[in-house]
Structure formats: C-alpha cells, structure tokens
Amino acid sequence: MQITIDLPDNLPLTEADVRIELAIVLYQQHSLSLDKAAQLAVMSVDDFYQLLISRHMSPRPQIPMTILPNSS
C-alpha cells in the first residue's frame, strides 16, 4: 500500500520521523506486531524495541510460536 500525505512545508518532520511515529501509534493500538511496526519504521526490531523503551513505553510481550508434538 502506498499513501501520499501533503504536510505543511514548515513542519519539522522528515519522512522517517512520520514513519516512526505512525509505527509507534499502530503498535500501541495493537494494529501492528513489533516486527511489522519495526518494518514500517525502517528499523531493526531491536532498534524499534529500544526506541519504545527510551520513550517509556512498555513493549508487549512477544509470544514465541512453539511447535507442539503430535499427540496421535
């Protein structure tokens, strides 16, 4: 998906800033996983996680996918 937004010229935000802020909001609203939010912000998952911590936001626990043995 591609979205075009016209922002005022005097707005002190770069495209990277807008991507990061949008990723944070969508992550907080449970619309994006940590992986997808980091991808939207064009950051590694570790860097995005550290960004959340630096802003005093609690990252949601990531539940690892486990493969259970077949009980048949």
PDB file of N, CA, C and O in Angstrom:
ATOM      1  N   MET A   1       0.855  -1.174   0.000  1.00  0.00           N
ATOM      2  CA  MET A   1       0.000   0.000   0.000  1.00  0.00           C
ATOM      3  C   MET A   1       0.896   1.231   0.000  1.00  0.00           C
ATOM      4  O   MET A   1       1.929   1.265   0.664  1.00  0.00           O
ATOM      5  N   GLN A   2       0.480   2.206  -0.716  1.00  0.00           N
ATOM      6  CA  GLN A   2       1.210   3.470  -0.748  1.00  0.00           C
ATOM      7  C   GLN A   2       0.241   4.583  -0.398  1.00  0.00           C
ATOM      8  O   GLN A   2      -0.877   4.629  -0.900  1.00  0.00           O
ATOM      9  N   ILE A   3       0.685   5.478   0.480  1.00  0.00           N
ATOM     10  CA  ILE A   3      -0.131   6.613   0.910  1.00  0.00           C
ATOM     11  C   ILE A   3       0.668   7.882   0.674  1.00  0.00           C
ATOM     12  O   ILE A   3       1.854   7.946   1.003  1.00  0.00           O
ATOM     13  N   THR A   4       0.019   8.883   0.117  1.00  0.00           N
ATOM     14  CA  THR A   4       0.651  10.177  -0.082  1.00  0.00           C
ATOM     15  C   THR A   4      -0.023  11.182   0.838  1.00  0.00           C
ATOM     16  O   THR A   4      -1.246  11.284   0.861  1.00  0.00           O
ATOM     17  N   ILE A   5       0.797  11.885   1.612  1.00  0.00           N
ATOM     18  CA  ILE A   5       0.272  12.884   2.545  1.00  0.00           C
ATOM     19  C   ILE A   5       0.989  14.200   2.276  1.00  0.00           C
ATOM     20  O   ILE A   5       2.217  14.257   2.238  1.00  0.00           O
ATOM     21  N   ASP A   6       0.227  15.252   2.074  1.00  0.00           N
ATOM     22  CA  ASP A   6       0.802  16.579   1.924  1.00  0.00           C
ATOM     23  C   ASP A   6       0.854  17.235   3.296  1.00  0.00           C
ATOM     24  O   ASP A   6      -0.165  17.439   3.941  1.00  0.00           O
ATOM     25  N   LEU A   7       2.062  17.546   3.739  1.00  0.00           N
ATOM     26  CA  LEU A   7       2.266  18.185   5.033  1.00  0.00           C
ATOM     27  C   LEU A   7       2.743  19.616   4.811  1.00  0.00           C
ATOM     28  O   LEU A   7       3.376  19.908   3.796  1.00  0.00           O
ATOM     29  N   PRO A   8       2.463  20.501   5.750  1.00  0.00           N
ATOM     30  CA  PRO A   8       2.944  21.877   5.612  1.00  0.00           C
ATOM     31  C   PRO A   8       4.469  21.904   5.507  1.00  0.00           C
ATOM     32  O   PRO A   8       5.167  21.109   6.138  1.00  0.00           O
ATOM     33  N   ASP A   9       4.976  22.819   4.682  1.00  0.00           N
ATOM     34  CA  ASP A   9       6.424  22.933   4.474  1.00  0.00           C
ATOM     35  C   ASP A   9       7.184  23.265   5.750  1.00  0.00           C
ATOM     36  O   ASP A   9       8.332  22.873   5.911  1.00  0.00           O
ATOM     37  N   ASN A  10       6.561  23.972   6.657  1.00  0.00           N
ATOM     38  CA  ASN A  10       7.251  24.393   7.882  1.00  0.00           C
ATOM     39  C   ASN A  10       7.181  23.345   8.993  1.00  0.00           C
ATOM     40  O   ASN A  10       7.642  23.586  10.097  1.00  0.00           O
ATOM     41  N   LEU A  11       6.621  22.193   8.702  1.00  0.00           N
ATOM     42  CA  LEU A  11       6.551  21.124   9.688  1.00  0.00           C
ATOM     43  C   LEU A  11       7.931  20.479   9.828  1.00  0.00           C
ATOM     44  O   LEU A  11       8.498  20.014   8.851  1.00  0.00           O
ATOM     45  N   PRO A  12       8.479  20.466  11.040  1.00  0.00           N
ATOM     46  CA  PRO A  12       9.852  19.980  11.211  1.00  0.00           C
ATOM     47  C   PRO A  12       9.953  18.456  11.311  1.00  0.00           C
ATOM     48  O   PRO A  12      10.596  17.921  12.194  1.00  0.00           O
ATOM     49  N   LEU A  13       9.289  17.744  10.406  1.00  0.00           N
ATOM     50  CA  LEU A  13       9.331  16.286  10.395  1.00  0.00           C
ATOM     51  C   LEU A  13       9.820  15.785   9.051  1.00  0.00           C
ATOM     52  O   LEU A  13       9.430  16.304   8.008  1.00  0.00           O
ATOM     53  N   THR A  14      10.634  14.764   9.099  1.00  0.00           N
ATOM     54  CA  THR A  14      11.065  14.112   7.867  1.00  0.00           C
ATOM     55  C   THR A  14      10.139  12.925   7.602  1.00  0.00           C
ATOM     56  O   THR A  14       9.330  12.545   8.465  1.00  0.00           O
ATOM     57  N   GLU A  15      10.287  12.324   6.444  1.00  0.00           N
ATOM     58  CA  GLU A  15       9.512  11.112   6.152  1.00  0.00           C
ATOM     59  C   GLU A  15       9.830  10.029   7.182  1.00  0.00           C
ATOM     60  O   GLU A  15       8.943   9.318   7.642  1.00  0.00           O
ATOM     61  N   ALA A  16      11.090   9.917   7.559  1.00  0.00           N
ATOM     62  CA  ALA A  16      11.497   8.919   8.557  1.00  0.00           C
ATOM     63  C   ALA A  16      10.795   9.172   9.891  1.00  0.00           C
ATOM     64  O   ALA A  16      10.332   8.229  10.542  1.00  0.00           O
ATOM     65  N   ASP A  17      10.691  10.446  10.293  1.00  0.00           N
ATOM     66  CA  ASP A  17      10.006  10.795  11.541  1.00  0.00           C
ATOM     67  C   ASP A  17       8.539  10.372  11.494  1.00  0.00           C
ATOM     68  O   ASP A  17       8.014   9.809  12.455  1.00  0.00           O
ATOM     69  N   VAL A  18       7.890  10.644  10.380  1.00  0.00           N
ATOM     70  CA  VAL A  18       6.469  10.308  10.224  1.00  0.00           C
ATOM     71  C   VAL A  18       6.284   8.794  10.268  1.00  0.00           C
ATOM     72  O   VAL A  18       5.361   8.287  10.920  1.00  0.00           O
ATOM     73  N   ARG A  19       7.160   8.053   9.599  1.00  0.00           N
ATOM     74  CA  ARG A  19       7.080   6.588   9.605  1.00  0.00           C
ATOM     75  C   ARG A  19       7.226   6.039  11.026  1.00  0.00           C
ATOM     76  O   ARG A  19       6.476   5.148  11.439  1.00  0.00           O
ATOM     77  N   ILE A  20       8.178   6.572  11.772  1.00  0.00           N
ATOM     78  CA  ILE A  20       8.406   6.107  13.141  1.00  0.00           C
ATOM     79  C   ILE A  20       7.197   6.394  14.018  1.00  0.00           C
ATOM     80  O   ILE A  20       6.727   5.517  14.752  1.00  0.00           O
ATOM     81  N   GLU A  21       6.674   7.613  13.946  1.00  0.00           N
ATOM     82  CA  GLU A  21       5.530   7.981  14.780  1.00  0.00           C
ATOM     83  C   GLU A  21       4.301   7.146  14.433  1.00  0.00           C
ATOM     84  O   GLU A  21       3.569   6.702  15.327  1.00  0.00           O
ATOM     85  N   LEU A  22       4.078   6.916  13.152  1.00  0.00           N
ATOM     86  CA  LEU A  22       2.946   6.092  12.724  1.00  0.00           C
ATOM     87  C   LEU A  22       3.127   4.654  13.205  1.00  0.00           C
ATOM     88  O   LEU A  22       2.176   4.031  13.697  1.00  0.00           O
ATOM     89  N   ALA A  23       4.328   4.137  13.094  1.00  0.00           N
ATOM     90  CA  ALA A  23       4.607   2.772  13.544  1.00  0.00           C
ATOM     91  C   ALA A  23       4.335   2.630  15.040  1.00  0.00           C
ATOM     92  O   ALA A  23       3.734   1.638  15.477  1.00  0.00           O
ATOM     93  N   ILE A  24       4.745   3.620  15.821  1.00  0.00           N
ATOM     94  CA  ILE A  24       4.520   3.578  17.269  1.00  0.00           C
ATOM     95  C   ILE A  24       3.029   3.576  17.589  1.00  0.00           C
ATOM     96  O   ILE A  24       2.552   2.773  18.395  1.00  0.00           O
ATOM     97  N   VAL A  25       2.299   4.463  16.944  1.00  0.00           N
ATOM     98  CA  VAL A  25       0.854   4.553  17.209  1.00  0.00           C
ATOM     99  C   VAL A  25       0.155   3.251  16.826  1.00  0.00           C
ATOM    100  O   VAL A  25      -0.660   2.724  17.596  1.00  0.00           O
ATOM    101  N   LEU A  26       0.472   2.720  15.661  1.00  0.00           N
ATOM    102  CA  LEU A  26      -0.182   1.481  15.224  1.00  0.00           C
ATOM    103  C   LEU A  26       0.211   0.301  16.103  1.00  0.00           C
ATOM    104  O   LEU A  26      -0.600  -0.588  16.373  1.00  0.00           O
ATOM    105  N   TYR A  27       1.434   0.294  16.588  1.00  0.00           N
ATOM    106  CA  TYR A  27       1.869  -0.749  17.521  1.00  0.00           C
ATOM    107  C   TYR A  27       1.105  -0.626  18.842  1.00  0.00           C
ATOM    108  O   TYR A  27       0.616  -1.620  19.380  1.00  0.00           O
ATOM    109  N   GLN A  28       0.983   0.595  19.356  1.00  0.00           N
ATOM    110  CA  GLN A  28       0.266   0.814  20.622  1.00  0.00           C
ATOM    111  C   GLN A  28      -1.204   0.425  20.512  1.00  0.00           C
ATOM    112  O   GLN A  28      -1.804  -0.007  21.481  1.00  0.00           O
ATOM    113  N   GLN A  29      -1.776   0.599  19.327  1.00  0.00           N
ATOM    114  CA  GLN A  29      -3.188   0.263  19.108  1.00  0.00           C
ATOM    115  C   GLN A  29      -3.379  -1.214  18.782  1.00  0.00           C
ATOM    116  O   GLN A  29      -4.477  -1.629  18.462  1.00  0.00           O
ATOM    117  N   HIS A  30      -2.315  -1.988  18.840  1.00  0.00           N
ATOM    118  CA  HIS A  30      -2.336  -3.416  18.532  1.00  0.00           C
ATOM    119  C   HIS A  30      -2.716  -3.690  17.079  1.00  0.00           C
ATOM    120  O   HIS A  30      -3.202  -4.762  16.750  1.00  0.00           O
ATOM    121  N   SER A  31      -2.485  -2.713  16.212  1.00  0.00           N
ATOM    122  CA  SER A  31      -2.757  -2.894  14.784  1.00  0.00           C
ATOM    123  C   SER A  31      -1.568  -3.535  14.076  1.00  0.00           C
ATOM    124  O   SER A  31      -1.739  -4.131  13.018  1.00  0.00           O
ATOM    125  N   LEU A  32      -0.368  -3.368  14.643  1.00  0.00           N
ATOM    126  CA  LEU A  32       0.839  -3.955  14.066  1.00  0.00           C
ATOM    127  C   LEU A  32       1.603  -4.713  15.133  1.00  0.00           C
ATOM    128  O   LEU A  32       1.635  -4.294  16.286  1.00  0.00           O
ATOM    129  N   SER A  33       2.220  -5.805  14.723  1.00  0.00           N
ATOM    130  CA  SER A  33       3.127  -6.526  15.613  1.00  0.00           C
ATOM    131  C   SER A  33       4.425  -5.725  15.733  1.00  0.00           C
ATOM    132  O   SER A  33       4.664  -4.782  14.969  1.00  0.00           O
ATOM    133  N   LEU A  34       5.261  -6.135  16.645  1.00  0.00           N
ATOM    134  CA  LEU A  34       6.559  -5.484  16.810  1.00  0.00           C
ATOM    135  C   LEU A  34       7.362  -5.571  15.514  1.00  0.00           C
ATOM    136  O   LEU A  34       7.959  -4.585  15.079  1.00  0.00           O
ATOM    137  N   ASP A  35       7.343  -6.737  14.876  1.00  0.00           N
ATOM    138  CA  ASP A  35       8.075  -6.934  13.616  1.00  0.00           C
ATOM    139  C   ASP A  35       7.592  -5.983  12.526  1.00  0.00           C
ATOM    140  O   ASP A  35       8.385  -5.344  11.844  1.00  0.00           O
ATOM    141  N   LYS A  36       6.275  -5.909  12.368  1.00  0.00           N
ATOM    142  CA  LYS A  36       5.701  -5.079  11.308  1.00  0.00           C
ATOM    143  C   LYS A  36       5.877  -3.593  11.606  1.00  0.00           C
ATOM    144  O   LYS A  36       6.096  -2.795  10.697  1.00  0.00           O
ATOM    145  N   ALA A  37       5.778  -3.214  12.873  1.00  0.00           N
ATOM    146  CA  ALA A  37       5.989  -1.811  13.243  1.00  0.00           C
ATOM    147  C   ALA A  37       7.439  -1.403  12.962  1.00  0.00           C
ATOM    148  O   ALA A  37       7.697  -0.318  12.432  1.00  0.00           O
ATOM    149  N   ALA A  38       8.372  -2.282  13.296  1.00  0.00           N
ATOM    150  CA  ALA A  38       9.783  -2.004  13.013  1.00  0.00           C
ATOM    151  C   ALA A  38      10.004  -1.880  11.513  1.00  0.00           C
ATOM    152  O   ALA A  38      10.734  -0.995  11.059  1.00  0.00           O
ATOM    153  N   GLN A  39       9.354  -2.748  10.749  1.00  0.00           N
ATOM    154  CA  GLN A  39       9.480  -2.689   9.289  1.00  0.00           C
ATOM    155  C   GLN A  39       8.948  -1.367   8.752  1.00  0.00           C
ATOM    156  O   GLN A  39       9.585  -0.732   7.905  1.00  0.00           O
ATOM    157  N   LEU A  40       7.785  -0.920   9.245  1.00  0.00           N
ATOM    158  CA  LEU A  40       7.218   0.352   8.818  1.00  0.00           C
ATOM    159  C   LEU A  40       8.148   1.511   9.178  1.00  0.00           C
ATOM    160  O   LEU A  40       8.320   2.447   8.388  1.00  0.00           O
ATOM    161  N   ALA A  41       8.776   1.426  10.333  1.00  0.00           N
ATOM    162  CA  ALA A  41       9.689   2.483  10.784  1.00  0.00           C
ATOM    163  C   ALA A  41      11.059   2.387  10.107  1.00  0.00           C
ATOM    164  O   ALA A  41      11.916   3.245  10.346  1.00  0.00           O
ATOM    165  N   VAL A  42      11.252   1.369   9.297  1.00  0.00           N
ATOM    166  CA  VAL A  42      12.532   1.111   8.628  1.00  0.00           C
ATOM    167  C   VAL A  42      13.651   1.014   9.673  1.00  0.00           C
ATOM    168  O   VAL A  42      14.668   1.690   9.607  1.00  0.00           O
ATOM    169  N   MET A  43      13.395   0.176  10.665  1.00  0.00           N
ATOM    170  CA  MET A  43      14.339  -0.055  11.752  1.00  0.00           C
ATOM    171  C   MET A  43      14.421  -1.556  11.999  1.00  0.00           C
ATOM    172  O   MET A  43      13.501  -2.290  11.652  1.00  0.00           O
ATOM    173  N   SER A  44      15.496  -1.966  12.646  1.00  0.00           N
ATOM    174  CA  SER A  44      15.550  -3.356  13.089  1.00  0.00           C
ATOM    175  C   SER A  44      14.571  -3.509  14.255  1.00  0.00           C
ATOM    176  O   SER A  44      14.194  -2.518  14.905  1.00  0.00           O
ATOM    177  N   VAL A  45      14.168  -4.736  14.510  1.00  0.00           N
ATOM    178  CA  VAL A  45      13.266  -4.994  15.634  1.00  0.00           C
ATOM    179  C   VAL A  45      13.930  -4.543  16.941  1.00  0.00           C
ATOM    180  O   VAL A  45      13.279  -3.916  17.785  1.00  0.00           O
ATOM    181  N   ASP A  46      15.215  -4.831  17.092  1.00  0.00           N
ATOM    182  CA  ASP A  46      15.932  -4.429  18.312  1.00  0.00           C
ATOM    183  C   ASP A  46      15.948  -2.912  18.478  1.00  0.00           C
ATOM    184  O   ASP A  46      15.721  -2.408  19.577  1.00  0.00           O
ATOM    185  N   ASP A  47      16.194  -2.183  17.392  1.00  0.00           N
ATOM    186  CA  ASP A  47      16.219  -0.713  17.477  1.00  0.00           C
ATOM    187  C   ASP A  47      14.835  -0.149  17.796  1.00  0.00           C
ATOM    188  O   ASP A  47      14.706   0.793  18.575  1.00  0.00           O
ATOM    189  N   PHE A  48      13.803  -0.725  17.186  1.00  0.00           N
ATOM    190  CA  PHE A  48      12.444  -0.260  17.457  1.00  0.00           C
ATOM    191  C   PHE A  48      12.074  -0.543  18.915  1.00  0.00           C
ATOM    192  O   PHE A  48      11.506   0.312  19.596  1.00  0.00           O
ATOM    193  N   TYR A  49      12.437  -1.718  19.389  1.00  0.00           N
ATOM    194  CA  TYR A  49      12.198  -2.086  20.787  1.00  0.00           C
ATOM    195  C   TYR A  49      12.885  -1.086  21.719  1.00  0.00           C
ATOM    196  O   TYR A  49      12.283  -0.599  22.680  1.00  0.00           O
ATOM    197  N   GLN A  50      14.135  -0.754  21.428  1.00  0.00           N
ATOM    198  CA  GLN A  50      14.881   0.205  22.250  1.00  0.00           C
ATOM    199  C   GLN A  50      14.255   1.597  22.183  1.00  0.00           C
ATOM    200  O   GLN A  50      14.261   2.339  23.173  1.00  0.00           O
ATOM    201  N   LEU A  51      13.716   1.960  21.030  1.00  0.00           N
ATOM    202  CA  LEU A  51      13.027   3.243  20.896  1.00  0.00           C
ATOM    203  C   LEU A  51      11.813   3.290  21.818  1.00  0.00           C
ATOM    204  O   LEU A  51      11.580   4.292  22.508  1.00  0.00           O
ATOM    205  N   LEU A  52      11.036   2.215  21.851  1.00  0.00           N
ATOM    206  CA  LEU A  52       9.878   2.156  22.749  1.00  0.00           C
ATOM    207  C   LEU A  52      10.321   2.307  24.200  1.00  0.00           C
ATOM    208  O   LEU A  52       9.720   3.072  24.965  1.00  0.00           O
ATOM    209  N   ILE A  53      11.389   1.601  24.562  1.00  0.00           N
ATOM    210  CA  ILE A  53      11.911   1.692  25.932  1.00  0.00           C
ATOM    211  C   ILE A  53      12.358   3.126  26.239  1.00  0.00           C
ATOM    212  O   ILE A  53      12.050   3.663  27.314  1.00  0.00           O
ATOM    213  N   SER A  54      13.046   3.764  25.296  1.00  0.00           N
ATOM    214  CA  SER A  54      13.545   5.125  25.525  1.00  0.00           C
ATOM    215  C   SER A  54      12.414   6.137  25.696  1.00  0.00           C
ATOM    216  O   SER A  54      12.602   7.180  26.313  1.00  0.00           O
ATOM    217  N   ARG A  55      11.245   5.803  25.149  1.00  0.00           N
ATOM    218  CA  ARG A  55      10.072   6.684  25.299  1.00  0.00           C
ATOM    219  C   ARG A  55       9.182   6.239  26.450  1.00  0.00           C
ATOM    220  O   ARG A  55       8.036   6.678  26.553  1.00  0.00           O
ATOM    221  N   HIS A  56       9.709   5.361  27.284  1.00  0.00           N
ATOM    222  CA  HIS A  56       8.995   4.860  28.461  1.00  0.00           C
ATOM    223  C   HIS A  56       7.693   4.161  28.084  1.00  0.00           C
ATOM    224  O   HIS A  56       6.685   4.281  28.777  1.00  0.00           O
ATOM    225  N   MET A  57       7.731   3.429  26.985  1.00  0.00           N
ATOM    226  CA  MET A  57       6.596   2.625  26.549  1.00  0.00           C
ATOM    227  C   MET A  57       6.940   1.172  26.788  1.00  0.00           C
ATOM    228  O   MET A  57       8.071   0.752  26.549  1.00  0.00           O
ATOM    229  N   SER A  58       5.990   0.434  27.270  1.00  0.00           N
ATOM    230  CA  SER A  58       6.237  -0.978  27.534  1.00  0.00           C
ATOM    231  C   SER A  58       5.912  -1.798  26.300  1.00  0.00           C
ATOM    232  O   SER A  58       4.748  -1.877  25.912  1.00  0.00           O
ATOM    233  N   PRO A  59       6.933  -2.396  25.705  1.00  0.00           N
ATOM    234  CA  PRO A  59       6.651  -3.285  24.573  1.00  0.00           C
ATOM    235  C   PRO A  59       5.811  -4.467  25.039  1.00  0.00           C
ATOM    236  O   PRO A  59       6.012  -4.981  26.138  1.00  0.00           O
ATOM    237  N   ARG A  60       4.876  -4.868  24.207  1.00  0.00           N
ATOM    238  CA  ARG A  60       4.053  -6.029  24.528  1.00  0.00           C
ATOM    239  C   ARG A  60       4.929  -7.272  24.499  1.00  0.00           C
ATOM    240  O   ARG A  60       5.819  -7.390  23.661  1.00  0.00           O
ATOM    241  N   PRO A  61       4.684  -8.206  25.385  1.00  0.00           N
ATOM    242  CA  PRO A  61       5.460  -9.442  25.329  1.00  0.00           C
ATOM    243  C   PRO A  61       5.190 -10.178  24.014  1.00  0.00           C
ATOM    244  O   PRO A  61       4.052 -10.243  23.558  1.00  0.00           O
ATOM    245  N   GLN A  62       6.236 -10.680  23.433  1.00  0.00           N
ATOM    246  CA  GLN A  62       6.109 -11.446  22.201  1.00  0.00           C
ATOM    247  C   GLN A  62       5.985 -12.917  22.576  1.00  0.00           C
ATOM    248  O   GLN A  62       6.841 -13.465  23.256  1.00  0.00           O
ATOM    249  N   ILE A  63       4.913 -13.529  22.146  1.00  0.00           N
ATOM    250  CA  ILE A  63       4.682 -14.935  22.449  1.00  0.00           C
ATOM    251  C   ILE A  63       5.331 -15.759  21.351  1.00  0.00           C
ATOM    252  O   ILE A  63       4.929 -15.676  20.188  1.00  0.00           O
ATOM    253  N   PRO A  64       6.374 -16.517  21.705  1.00  0.00           N
ATOM    254  CA  PRO A  64       7.033 -17.306  20.656  1.00  0.00           C
ATOM    255  C   PRO A  64       6.118 -18.411  20.143  1.00  0.00           C
ATOM    256  O   PRO A  64       5.342 -18.981  20.903  1.00  0.00           O
ATOM    257  N   MET A  65       6.229 -18.656  18.878  1.00  0.00           N
ATOM    258  CA  MET A  65       5.469 -19.746  18.277  1.00  0.00           C
ATOM    259  C   MET A  65       6.200 -21.043  18.603  1.00  0.00           C
ATOM    260  O   MET A  65       7.380 -21.170  18.355  1.00  0.00           O
ATOM    261  N   THR A  66       5.497 -21.978  19.202  1.00  0.00           N
ATOM    262  CA  THR A  66       6.110 -23.262  19.502  1.00  0.00           C
ATOM    263  C   THR A  66       5.389 -24.341  18.730  1.00  0.00           C
ATOM    264  O   THR A  66       4.192 -24.252  18.478  1.00  0.00           O
ATOM    265  N   ILE A  67       6.127 -25.323  18.364  1.00  0.00           N
ATOM    266  CA  ILE A  67       5.527 -26.458  17.657  1.00  0.00           C
ATOM    267  C   ILE A  67       5.346 -27.558  18.676  1.00  0.00           C
ATOM    268  O   ILE A  67       6.296 -28.037  19.309  1.00  0.00           O
ATOM    269  N   LEU A  68       4.099 -27.924  18.880  1.00  0.00           N
ATOM    270  CA  LEU A  68       3.798 -28.963  19.842  1.00  0.00           C
ATOM    271  C   LEU A  68       3.884 -30.327  19.155  1.00  0.00           C
ATOM    272  O   LEU A  68       3.494 -30.476  18.001  1.00  0.00           O
ATOM    273  N   PRO A  69       4.356 -31.324  19.882  1.00  0.00           N
ATOM    274  CA  PRO A  69       4.419 -32.657  19.273  1.00  0.00           C
ATOM    275  C   PRO A  69       3.017 -33.177  18.971  1.00  0.00           C
ATOM    276  O   PRO A  69       2.071 -32.863  19.687  1.00  0.00           O
ATOM    277  N   ASN A  70       2.925 -33.944  17.940  1.00  0.00           N
ATOM    278  CA  ASN A  70       1.659 -34.536  17.536  1.00  0.00           C
ATOM    279  C   ASN A  70       1.276 -35.598  18.576  1.00  0.00           C
ATOM    280  O   ASN A  70       2.056 -36.491  18.885  1.00  0.00           O
ATOM    281  N   SER A  71       0.093 -35.476  19.138  1.00  0.00           N
ATOM    282  CA  SER A  71      -0.307 -36.384  20.216  1.00  0.00           C
ATOM    283  C   SER A  71      -1.037 -37.623  19.715  1.00  0.00           C
ATOM    284  O   SER A  71      -1.627 -38.347  20.478  1.00  0.00           O
ATOM    285  N   SER A  72      -1.012 -37.884  18.425  1.00  0.00           N
ATOM    286  CA  SER A  72      -1.736 -39.061  17.921  1.00  0.00           C
ATOM    287  C   SER A  72      -0.931 -40.319  17.969  1.00  0.00           C
ATOM    288  O   SER A  72       0.193 -40.428  18.222  1.00  0.00           O
TER     289      SER A  72
END
